[in-house]
């Protein structure tokens, strides 16, 4: 198990957990210039030189799937996102399953029962699937917080298996808490809507952007170079690009760190 050092901001320890690493497979895998419309050959040349660990030998994208634990003094133990899930998860059609989140938690000295709050940044299968296994919540003592807008969106898209396989079991277990907009979580930690990748996407903001667990606001190192580069799997690419530019600017203003699940390094100073 690869242990990555934690970061501490305002007394809050943020521990990265490696759930999986690998390329997309199946029909959603496209050449990188198609996955990131608007990117240029010059940008790719630079990113390949600066971030070789984000690429396969054949030049295509290797995604990292990080989750993060927040250890808040006198507060809840918070898990941000739950990874790709098991072999039968909704992510199995395209992502490297099974995820190793529970094993990674254990390496960090935690068991699933220690998690008090699960934050789901959004309801894509590589972020939400690990919350449920065999039809039951994996984190038995946790409230699961997600934006109501996101739940409405997934309900309107019955073709996504996340609604039936992930959201329904959480709701039936009585541990799903819909949020309406910005919401304080504990101390200097708040949940902030960051729409575009999905309609109800949210990020975890610590000490006014000194550290942000961004979710899929930033997908690839190319977004650090040029936040206006679009992503083919953003629900609203225009809104996503605006959200990305604004969030990166705020983190830079604060001299802060960005934690983004799919970047090779779990923390970057943008
Ligand atoms: Zn993702």
PDB file of C-alpha atoms and ligand atoms in Angstrom:
ATOM      1  CA  UNK A   1       0.000   0.000   0.000  1.00  0.00           C
ATOM      2  CA  UNK A   2       1.381   3.348  -1.095  1.00  0.00           C
ATOM      3  CA  UNK A   3       1.101   5.823   1.819  1.00  0.00           C
ATOM      4  CA  UNK A   4       1.028   9.472   0.808  1.00  0.00           C
ATOM      5  CA  UNK A   5       1.829  12.131   3.434  1.00  0.00           C
ATOM      6  CA  UNK A   6      -1.081  14.051   4.947  1.00  0.00           C
ATOM      7  CA  UNK A   7      -1.417  17.847   4.996  1.00  0.00           C
ATOM      8  CA  UNK A   8      -2.492  19.910   8.007  1.00  0.00           C
ATOM      9  CA  UNK A   9      -4.385  23.184   7.664  1.00  0.00           C
ATOM     10  CA  UNK A  10      -5.862  25.095  10.616  1.00  0.00           C
ATOM     11  CA  UNK A  11      -5.342  22.034  12.805  1.00  0.00           C
ATOM     12  CA  UNK A  12      -7.281  19.795  10.407  1.00  0.00           C
ATOM     13  CA  UNK A  13      -5.390  16.802   9.055  1.00  0.00           C
ATOM     14  CA  UNK A  14      -6.262  15.879   5.490  1.00  0.00           C
ATOM     15  CA  UNK A  15      -5.214  12.322   4.670  1.00  0.00           C
ATOM     16  CA  UNK A  16      -5.174  11.194   1.039  1.00  0.00           C
ATOM     17  CA  UNK A  17      -6.223   7.617   0.293  1.00  0.00           C
ATOM     18  CA  UNK A  18      -5.417   5.893  -2.978  1.00  0.00           C
ATOM     19  CA  UNK A  19      -8.506   3.951  -4.080  1.00  0.00           C
ATOM     20  CA  UNK A  20      -7.357   3.013  -7.596  1.00  0.00           C
ATOM     21  CA  UNK A  21      -5.066   3.967 -10.485  1.00  0.00           C
ATOM     22  CA  UNK A  22      -5.656   3.172 -14.123  1.00  0.00           C
ATOM     23  CA  UNK A  23      -6.955   4.255 -17.500  1.00  0.00           C
ATOM     24  CA  UNK A  24     -10.606   4.444 -18.519  1.00  0.00           C
ATOM     25  CA  UNK A  25     -11.838   1.502 -20.535  1.00  0.00           C
ATOM     26  CA  UNK A  26     -14.927   0.915 -22.645  1.00  0.00           C
ATOM     27  CA  UNK A  27     -16.741   3.334 -24.910  1.00  0.00           C
ATOM     28  CA  UNK A  28     -16.087   6.506 -22.870  1.00  0.00           C
ATOM     29  CA  UNK A  29     -12.350   6.264 -23.487  1.00  0.00           C
ATOM     30  CA  UNK A  30     -11.417   8.702 -26.261  1.00  0.00           C
ATOM     31  CA  UNK A  31      -8.114  10.219 -27.399  1.00  0.00           C
ATOM     32  CA  UNK A  32      -7.068  13.015 -25.015  1.00  0.00           C
ATOM     33  CA  UNK A  33      -7.699  15.945 -27.425  1.00  0.00           C
ATOM     34  CA  UNK A  34     -11.315  14.702 -27.727  1.00  0.00           C
ATOM     35  CA  UNK A  35     -11.666  14.178 -23.980  1.00  0.00           C
ATOM     36  CA  UNK A  36     -10.366  17.718 -23.378  1.00  0.00           C
ATOM     37  CA  UNK A  37     -11.785  19.864 -26.215  1.00  0.00           C
ATOM     38  CA  UNK A  38      -9.957  23.120 -26.829  1.00  0.00           C
ATOM     39  CA  UNK A  39      -6.589  21.782 -25.682  1.00  0.00           C
ATOM     40  CA  UNK A  40      -3.613  22.330 -27.969  1.00  0.00           C
ATOM     41  CA  UNK A  41      -0.702  20.069 -29.029  1.00  0.00           C
ATOM     42  CA  UNK A  42       1.678  22.531 -27.349  1.00  0.00           C
ATOM     43  CA  UNK A  43      -0.189  22.183 -24.054  1.00  0.00           C
ATOM     44  CA  UNK A  44      -0.044  18.387 -24.256  1.00  0.00           C
ATOM     45  CA  UNK A  45       3.668  18.455 -24.994  1.00  0.00           C
ATOM     46  CA  UNK A  46       4.293  20.570 -21.909  1.00  0.00           C
ATOM     47  CA  UNK A  47       1.996  18.527 -19.628  1.00  0.00           C
ATOM     48  CA  UNK A  48       3.534  15.235 -20.765  1.00  0.00           C
ATOM     49  CA  UNK A  49       6.974  16.565 -19.857  1.00  0.00           C
ATOM     50  CA  UNK A  50       5.863  17.968 -16.483  1.00  0.00           C
ATOM     51  CA  UNK A  51       3.458  15.188 -15.404  1.00  0.00           C
ATOM     52  CA  UNK A  52       4.624  11.918 -17.011  1.00  0.00           C
ATOM     53  CA  UNK A  53       2.846   9.955 -14.260  1.00  0.00           C
ATOM     54  CA  UNK A  54      -0.529  11.065 -15.699  1.00  0.00           C
ATOM     55  CA  UNK A  55       0.074   9.115 -18.911  1.00  0.00           C
ATOM     56  CA  UNK A  56       0.197   5.505 -20.029  1.00  0.00           C
ATOM     57  CA  UNK A  57       3.137   4.291 -22.128  1.00  0.00           C
ATOM     58  CA  UNK A  58       0.893   4.677 -25.195  1.00  0.00           C
ATOM     59  CA  UNK A  59       0.319   8.308 -24.269  1.00  0.00           C
ATOM     60  CA  UNK A  60      -3.255   8.040 -22.970  1.00  0.00           C
ATOM     61  CA  UNK A  61      -4.564   9.253 -19.607  1.00  0.00           C
ATOM     62  CA  UNK A  62      -3.905   7.346 -16.393  1.00  0.00           C
ATOM     63  CA  UNK A  63      -6.426   8.444 -13.787  1.00  0.00           C
ATOM     64  CA  UNK A  64      -5.742   8.366 -10.095  1.00  0.00           C
ATOM     65  CA  UNK A  65      -8.776   7.912  -7.846  1.00  0.00           C
ATOM     66  CA  UNK A  66      -8.046   9.570  -4.507  1.00  0.00           C
ATOM     67  CA  UNK A  67     -10.407   9.874  -1.582  1.00  0.00           C
ATOM     68  CA  UNK A  68      -9.612  12.058   1.443  1.00  0.00           C
ATOM     69  CA  UNK A  69     -10.170  11.768   5.192  1.00  0.00           C
ATOM     70  CA  UNK A  70     -10.512  14.928   7.290  1.00  0.00           C
ATOM     71  CA  UNK A  71      -9.430  14.524  10.878  1.00  0.00           C
ATOM     72  CA  UNK A  72     -11.070  17.519  12.582  1.00  0.00           C
ATOM     73  CA  UNK A  73     -10.070  18.158  16.237  1.00  0.00           C
ATOM     74  CA  UNK A  74     -13.141  17.755  18.470  1.00  0.00           C
ATOM     75  CA  UNK A  75     -15.178  17.202  15.290  1.00  0.00           C
ATOM     76  CA  UNK A  76     -16.383  14.389  13.094  1.00  0.00           C
ATOM     77  CA  UNK A  77     -14.135  12.099  11.069  1.00  0.00           C
ATOM     78  CA  UNK A  78     -15.066  12.935   7.502  1.00  0.00           C
ATOM     79  CA  UNK A  79     -14.505  10.892   4.352  1.00  0.00           C
ATOM     80  CA  UNK A  80     -14.688  12.811   1.076  1.00  0.00           C
ATOM     81  CA  UNK A  81     -15.837  10.535  -1.742  1.00  0.00           C
ATOM     82  CA  UNK A  82     -15.913   6.758  -1.722  1.00  0.00           C
ATOM     83  CA  UNK A  83     -14.118   5.704  -4.894  1.00  0.00           C
ATOM     84  CA  UNK A  84     -14.895   3.215  -7.627  1.00  0.00           C
ATOM     85  CA  UNK A  85     -16.434   0.474  -5.471  1.00  0.00           C
ATOM     86  CA  UNK A  86     -16.320  -3.268  -5.897  1.00  0.00           C
ATOM     87  CA  UNK A  87     -16.365  -5.546  -8.958  1.00  0.00           C
ATOM     88  CA  UNK A  88     -20.142  -5.166  -9.301  1.00  0.00           C
ATOM     89  CA  UNK A  89     -20.183  -1.405  -8.844  1.00  0.00           C
ATOM     90  CA  UNK A  90     -21.709   1.062 -11.313  1.00  0.00           C
ATOM     91  CA  UNK A  91     -18.137   2.122 -12.188  1.00  0.00           C
ATOM     92  CA  UNK A  92     -17.111  -1.366 -13.308  1.00  0.00           C
ATOM     93  CA  UNK A  93     -18.011  -0.615 -16.947  1.00  0.00           C
ATOM     94  CA  UNK A  94     -15.217   1.941 -17.307  1.00  0.00           C
ATOM     95  CA  UNK A  95     -13.013   2.297 -14.204  1.00  0.00           C
ATOM     96  CA  UNK A  96     -10.335   0.090 -12.615  1.00  0.00           C
ATOM     97  CA  UNK A  97     -12.303  -1.923 -10.033  1.00  0.00           C
ATOM     98  CA  UNK A  98     -12.218  -3.127  -7.339  1.00  0.00           C
ATOM     99  CA  UNK A  99     -11.227  -0.039  -5.374  1.00  0.00           C
ATOM    100  CA  UNK A 100      -8.962  -0.403  -2.340  1.00  0.00           C
ATOM    101  CA  UNK A 101     -10.450   2.366  -0.201  1.00  0.00           C
ATOM    102  CA  UNK A 102     -11.190   0.231   2.866  1.00  0.00           C
ATOM    103  CA  UNK A 103      -7.656  -1.193   2.753  1.00  0.00           C
ATOM    104  CA  UNK A 104      -6.244   2.339   2.435  1.00  0.00           C
ATOM    105  CA  UNK A 105      -8.371   3.488   5.387  1.00  0.00           C
ATOM    106  CA  UNK A 106      -6.991   0.634   7.424  1.00  0.00           C
ATOM    107  CA  UNK A 107      -3.438   1.704   6.548  1.00  0.00           C
ATOM    108  CA  UNK A 108      -4.369   5.119   7.934  1.00  0.00           C
ATOM    109  CA  UNK A 109      -5.503   3.446  11.174  1.00  0.00           C
ATOM    110  CA  UNK A 110      -9.239   3.729  10.519  1.00  0.00           C
ATOM    111  CA  UNK A 111     -12.073   1.285   9.996  1.00  0.00           C
ATOM    112  CA  UNK A 112     -15.303   2.018   8.072  1.00  0.00           C
ATOM    113  CA  UNK A 113     -17.155   2.275  11.416  1.00  0.00           C
ATOM    114  CA  UNK A 114     -14.922   5.233  12.404  1.00  0.00           C
ATOM    115  CA  UNK A 115     -16.311   7.466   9.653  1.00  0.00           C
ATOM    116  CA  UNK A 116     -18.954   9.910  10.965  1.00  0.00           C
ATOM    117  CA  UNK A 117     -19.697  11.822   7.775  1.00  0.00           C
ATOM    118  CA  UNK A 118     -19.299  10.829   4.120  1.00  0.00           C
ATOM    119  CA  UNK A 119     -19.272  13.808   1.758  1.00  0.00           C
ATOM    120  CA  UNK A 120     -20.211  12.866  -1.791  1.00  0.00           C
ATOM    121  CA  UNK A 121     -18.855  15.618  -4.036  1.00  0.00           C
ATOM    122  CA  UNK A 122     -21.131  14.313  -6.772  1.00  0.00           C
ATOM    123  CA  UNK A 123     -22.951  11.196  -7.909  1.00  0.00           C
ATOM    124  CA  UNK A 124     -20.662   9.904 -10.637  1.00  0.00           C
ATOM    125  CA  UNK A 125     -19.885   6.231 -10.262  1.00  0.00           C
ATOM    126  CA  UNK A 126     -16.177   6.723  -9.448  1.00  0.00           C
ATOM    127  CA  UNK A 127     -17.008   8.923  -6.432  1.00  0.00           C
ATOM    128  CA  UNK A 128     -20.182   7.414  -4.964  1.00  0.00           C
ATOM    129  CA  UNK A 129     -19.993   3.673  -5.717  1.00  0.00           C
ATOM    130  CA  UNK A 130     -17.764   2.769  -2.775  1.00  0.00           C
ATOM    131  CA  UNK A 131     -20.471   3.922  -0.337  1.00  0.00           C
ATOM    132  CA  UNK A 132     -22.464   0.704  -0.883  1.00  0.00           C
ATOM    133  CA  UNK A 133     -21.481  -2.951  -1.146  1.00  0.00           C
ATOM    134  CA  UNK A 134     -23.897  -5.870  -1.460  1.00  0.00           C
ATOM    135  CA  UNK A 135     -26.798  -3.418  -1.164  1.00  0.00           C
ATOM    136  CA  UNK A 136     -25.736  -2.047   2.244  1.00  0.00           C
ATOM    137  CA  UNK A 137     -23.824   1.063   3.392  1.00  0.00           C
ATOM    138  CA  UNK A 138     -20.074   0.422   3.716  1.00  0.00           C
ATOM    139  CA  UNK A 139     -19.713   3.131   6.392  1.00  0.00           C
ATOM    140  CA  UNK A 140     -22.361   2.000   8.869  1.00  0.00           C
ATOM    141  CA  UNK A 141     -22.210   4.951  11.276  1.00  0.00           C
ATOM    142  CA  UNK A 142     -21.926   7.752   8.725  1.00  0.00           C
ATOM    143  CA  UNK A 143     -24.366  10.397   7.547  1.00  0.00           C
ATOM    144  CA  UNK A 144     -23.943  10.758   3.761  1.00  0.00           C
ATOM    145  CA  UNK A 145     -24.210  14.360   2.609  1.00  0.00           C
ATOM    146  CA  UNK A 146     -24.934  15.321  -0.981  1.00  0.00           C
ATOM    147  CA  UNK A 147     -26.547  18.349  -2.588  1.00  0.00           C
ATOM    148  CA  UNK A 148     -30.302  18.009  -3.189  1.00  0.00           C
ATOM    149  CA  UNK A 149     -29.755  19.390  -6.709  1.00  0.00           C
ATOM    150  CA  UNK A 150     -27.479  16.384  -7.375  1.00  0.00           C
ATOM    151  CA  UNK A 151     -30.092  13.923  -6.109  1.00  0.00           C
ATOM    152  CA  UNK A 152     -32.706  15.537  -8.365  1.00  0.00           C
ATOM    153  CA  UNK A 153     -30.361  15.266 -11.326  1.00  0.00           C
ATOM    154  CA  UNK A 154     -29.615  11.576 -10.752  1.00  0.00           C
ATOM    155  CA  UNK A 155     -33.347  10.883 -10.254  1.00  0.00           C
ATOM    156  CA  UNK A 156     -33.970  12.472 -13.655  1.00  0.00           C
ATOM    157  CA  UNK A 157     -31.365  10.163 -15.243  1.00  0.00           C
ATOM    158  CA  UNK A 158     -32.641   6.640 -14.586  1.00  0.00           C
ATOM    159  CA  UNK A 159     -30.085   5.244 -17.064  1.00  0.00           C
ATOM    160  CA  UNK A 160     -27.369   5.906 -14.453  1.00  0.00           C
ATOM    161  CA  UNK A 161     -26.966   2.843 -12.223  1.00  0.00           C
ATOM    162  CA  UNK A 162     -25.880   5.099  -9.330  1.00  0.00           C
ATOM    163  CA  UNK A 163     -29.494   5.982  -8.516  1.00  0.00           C
ATOM    164  CA  UNK A 164     -30.589   2.403  -7.953  1.00  0.00           C
ATOM    165  CA  UNK A 165     -27.363   0.807  -6.781  1.00  0.00           C
ATOM    166  CA  UNK A 166     -25.994   3.579  -4.554  1.00  0.00           C
ATOM    167  CA  UNK A 167     -28.534   6.291  -3.706  1.00  0.00           C
ATOM    168  CA  UNK A 168     -31.496   4.010  -3.035  1.00  0.00           C
ATOM    169  CA  UNK A 169     -29.734   1.763  -0.454  1.00  0.00           C
ATOM    170  CA  UNK A 170     -28.413   4.857   1.372  1.00  0.00           C
ATOM    171  CA  UNK A 171     -31.878   6.411   1.426  1.00  0.00           C
ATOM    172  CA  UNK A 172     -33.486   3.162   2.595  1.00  0.00           C
ATOM    173  CA  UNK A 173     -30.899   2.869   5.377  1.00  0.00           C
ATOM    174  CA  UNK A 174     -31.902   6.377   6.496  1.00  0.00           C
ATOM    175  CA  UNK A 175     -28.375   7.779   6.268  1.00  0.00           C
ATOM    176  CA  UNK A 176     -28.681  10.155   3.312  1.00  0.00           C
ATOM    177  CA  UNK A 177     -28.787  13.901   4.079  1.00  0.00           C
ATOM    178  CA  UNK A 178     -29.649  16.247   1.194  1.00  0.00           C
ATOM    179  CA  UNK A 179     -28.088  19.720   1.438  1.00  0.00           C
ATOM    180  CA  UNK A 180     -29.365  22.963  -0.026  1.00  0.00           C
ATOM    181  CA  UNK A 181     -26.418  25.087  -1.086  1.00  0.00           C
ATOM    182  CA  UNK A 182     -23.441  26.166   1.034  1.00  0.00           C
ATOM    183  CA  UNK A 183     -23.376  24.248   4.317  1.00  0.00           C
ATOM    184  CA  UNK A 184     -21.034  24.428   7.311  1.00  0.00           C
ATOM    185  CA  UNK A 185     -19.634  21.009   8.168  1.00  0.00           C
ATOM    186  CA  UNK A 186     -17.528  21.581  11.285  1.00  0.00           C
ATOM    187  CA  UNK A 187     -15.222  24.349  12.496  1.00  0.00           C
ATOM    188  CA  UNK A 188     -13.430  25.863   9.525  1.00  0.00           C
ATOM    189  CA  UNK A 189     -14.776  23.276   7.072  1.00  0.00           C
ATOM    190  CA  UNK A 190     -17.664  24.061   4.751  1.00  0.00           C
ATOM    191  CA  UNK A 191     -19.334  22.497   1.742  1.00  0.00           C
ATOM    192  CA  UNK A 192     -19.661  24.806  -1.245  1.00  0.00           C
ATOM    193  CA  UNK A 193     -21.562  24.182  -4.488  1.00  0.00           C
ATOM    194  CA  UNK A 194     -19.199  24.007  -7.486  1.00  0.00           C
ATOM    195  CA  UNK A 195     -21.598  23.219 -10.358  1.00  0.00           C
ATOM    196  CA  UNK A 196     -20.745  22.319 -13.928  1.00  0.00           C
ATOM    197  CA  UNK A 197     -19.140  18.885 -13.879  1.00  0.00           C
ATOM    198  CA  UNK A 198     -22.534  17.842 -12.524  1.00  0.00           C
ATOM    199  CA  UNK A 199     -25.418  20.155 -11.558  1.00  0.00           C
ATOM    200  CA  UNK A 200     -25.157  19.569  -7.803  1.00  0.00           C
ATOM    201  CA  UNK A 201     -21.392  19.154  -7.556  1.00  0.00           C
ATOM    202  CA  UNK A 202     -19.887  20.383  -4.259  1.00  0.00           C
ATOM    203  CA  UNK A 203     -16.371  20.899  -2.903  1.00  0.00           C
ATOM    204  CA  UNK A 204     -14.984  20.875   0.627  1.00  0.00           C
ATOM    205  CA  UNK A 205     -13.443  24.228   1.552  1.00  0.00           C
ATOM    206  CA  UNK A 206     -11.106  24.403   4.553  1.00  0.00           C
ATOM    207  CA  UNK A 207     -10.174  27.700   6.245  1.00  0.00           C
ATOM    208  CA  UNK A 208     -11.470  29.861   3.401  1.00  0.00           C
ATOM    209  CA  UNK A 209      -9.704  28.044   0.540  1.00  0.00           C
ATOM    210  CA  UNK A 210      -6.362  27.361   2.230  1.00  0.00           C
ATOM    211  CA  UNK A 211      -7.143  23.774   1.237  1.00  0.00           C
ATOM    212  CA  UNK A 212      -9.970  22.676  -1.053  1.00  0.00           C
ATOM    213  CA  UNK A 213     -10.946  19.071  -1.696  1.00  0.00           C
ATOM    214  CA  UNK A 214     -12.288  19.953  -5.086  1.00  0.00           C
ATOM    215  CA  UNK A 215     -13.882  16.782  -6.463  1.00  0.00           C
ATOM    216  CA  UNK A 216     -13.992  16.887 -10.254  1.00  0.00           C
ATOM    217  CA  UNK A 217     -13.713  20.650 -10.686  1.00  0.00           C
ATOM    218  CA  UNK A 218     -10.146  19.946 -11.888  1.00  0.00           C
ATOM    219  CA  UNK A 219      -9.744  16.666 -13.784  1.00  0.00           C
ATOM    220  CA  UNK A 220      -6.290  16.702 -15.283  1.00  0.00           C
ATOM    221  CA  UNK A 221      -3.018  18.662 -14.903  1.00  0.00           C
ATOM    222  CA  UNK A 222      -3.927  20.444 -18.151  1.00  0.00           C
ATOM    223  CA  UNK A 223      -6.651  22.272 -16.191  1.00  0.00           C
ATOM    224  CA  UNK A 224      -3.994  23.822 -13.941  1.00  0.00           C
ATOM    225  CA  UNK A 225      -2.280  25.178 -17.049  1.00  0.00           C
ATOM    226  CA  UNK A 226      -5.522  26.344 -18.681  1.00  0.00           C
ATOM    227  CA  UNK A 227      -8.808  26.142 -16.747  1.00  0.00           C
ATOM    228  CA  UNK A 228     -10.761  27.059 -19.885  1.00  0.00           C
ATOM    229  CA  UNK A 229      -9.960  23.670 -21.468  1.00  0.00           C
ATOM    230  CA  UNK A 230     -13.268  21.788 -21.565  1.00  0.00           C
ATOM    231  CA  UNK A 231     -13.879  18.212 -20.410  1.00  0.00           C
ATOM    232  CA  UNK A 232     -16.063  15.938 -22.510  1.00  0.00           C
ATOM    233  CA  UNK A 233     -17.760  14.410 -19.456  1.00  0.00           C
ATOM    234  CA  UNK A 234     -18.760  17.705 -17.846  1.00  0.00           C
ATOM    235  CA  UNK A 235     -22.574  17.997 -17.816  1.00  0.00           C
ATOM    236  CA  UNK A 236     -22.300  21.748 -18.469  1.00  0.00           C
ATOM    237  CA  UNK A 237     -18.798  22.427 -19.837  1.00  0.00           C
ATOM    238  CA  UNK A 238     -19.236  26.209 -19.841  1.00  0.00           C
ATOM    239  CA  UNK A 239     -20.342  26.345 -16.207  1.00  0.00           C
ATOM    240  CA  UNK A 240     -17.616  23.845 -15.264  1.00  0.00           C
ATOM    241  CA  UNK A 241     -14.913  26.022 -16.851  1.00  0.00           C
ATOM    242  CA  UNK A 242     -16.201  29.119 -15.030  1.00  0.00           C
ATOM    243  CA  UNK A 243     -16.318  27.235 -11.715  1.00  0.00           C
ATOM    244  CA  UNK A 244     -12.811  25.866 -12.313  1.00  0.00           C
ATOM    245  CA  UNK A 245     -11.290  29.290 -13.098  1.00  0.00           C
ATOM    246  CA  UNK A 246     -12.958  30.925 -10.078  1.00  0.00           C
ATOM    247  CA  UNK A 247     -11.962  28.171  -7.644  1.00  0.00           C
ATOM    248  CA  UNK A 248      -8.338  28.077  -8.825  1.00  0.00           C
ATOM    249  CA  UNK A 249      -8.102  31.857  -8.535  1.00  0.00           C
ATOM    250  CA  UNK A 250      -9.445  31.796  -4.972  1.00  0.00           C
ATOM    251  CA  UNK A 251      -7.047  29.011  -3.914  1.00  0.00           C
ATOM    252  CA  UNK A 252      -4.111  30.900  -5.475  1.00  0.00           C
ATOM    253  CA  UNK A 253      -5.158  34.114  -3.693  1.00  0.00           C
ATOM    254  CA  UNK A 254      -5.036  32.234  -0.400  1.00  0.00           C
ATOM    255  CA  UNK A 255      -1.712  30.523  -1.207  1.00  0.00           C
ATOM    256  CA  UNK A 256      -3.707  27.331  -0.765  1.00  0.00           C
ATOM    257  CA  UNK A 257      -3.595  23.700  -1.737  1.00  0.00           C
ATOM    258  CA  UNK A 258      -5.908  21.869  -4.101  1.00  0.00           C
ATOM    259  CA  UNK A 259      -6.797  18.226  -3.504  1.00  0.00           C
ATOM    260  CA  UNK A 260      -8.217  16.722  -6.690  1.00  0.00           C
ATOM    261  CA  UNK A 261      -9.078  13.023  -6.948  1.00  0.00           C
ATOM    262  CA  UNK A 262      -7.814  12.325 -10.467  1.00  0.00           C
ATOM    263  CA  UNK A 263      -4.498  14.214 -10.446  1.00  0.00           C
ATOM    264  CA  UNK A 264      -1.380  12.061  -9.943  1.00  0.00           C
ATOM    265  CA  UNK A 265      -0.384  14.051  -6.832  1.00  0.00           C
ATOM    266  CA  UNK A 266      -3.230  14.263  -4.295  1.00  0.00           C
ATOM    267  CA  UNK A 267      -2.207  17.811  -3.285  1.00  0.00           C
ATOM    268  CA  UNK A 268      -1.038  20.527  -5.630  1.00  0.00           C
ATOM    269  CA  UNK A 269      -0.309  24.204  -5.096  1.00  0.00           C
ATOM    270  CA  UNK A 270      -1.956  25.671  -8.171  1.00  0.00           C
TER     271      UNK A 270
HETATM  272 ZN1  LIG B   1     -14.337  11.471 -11.237  1.00  0.00          ZN
END
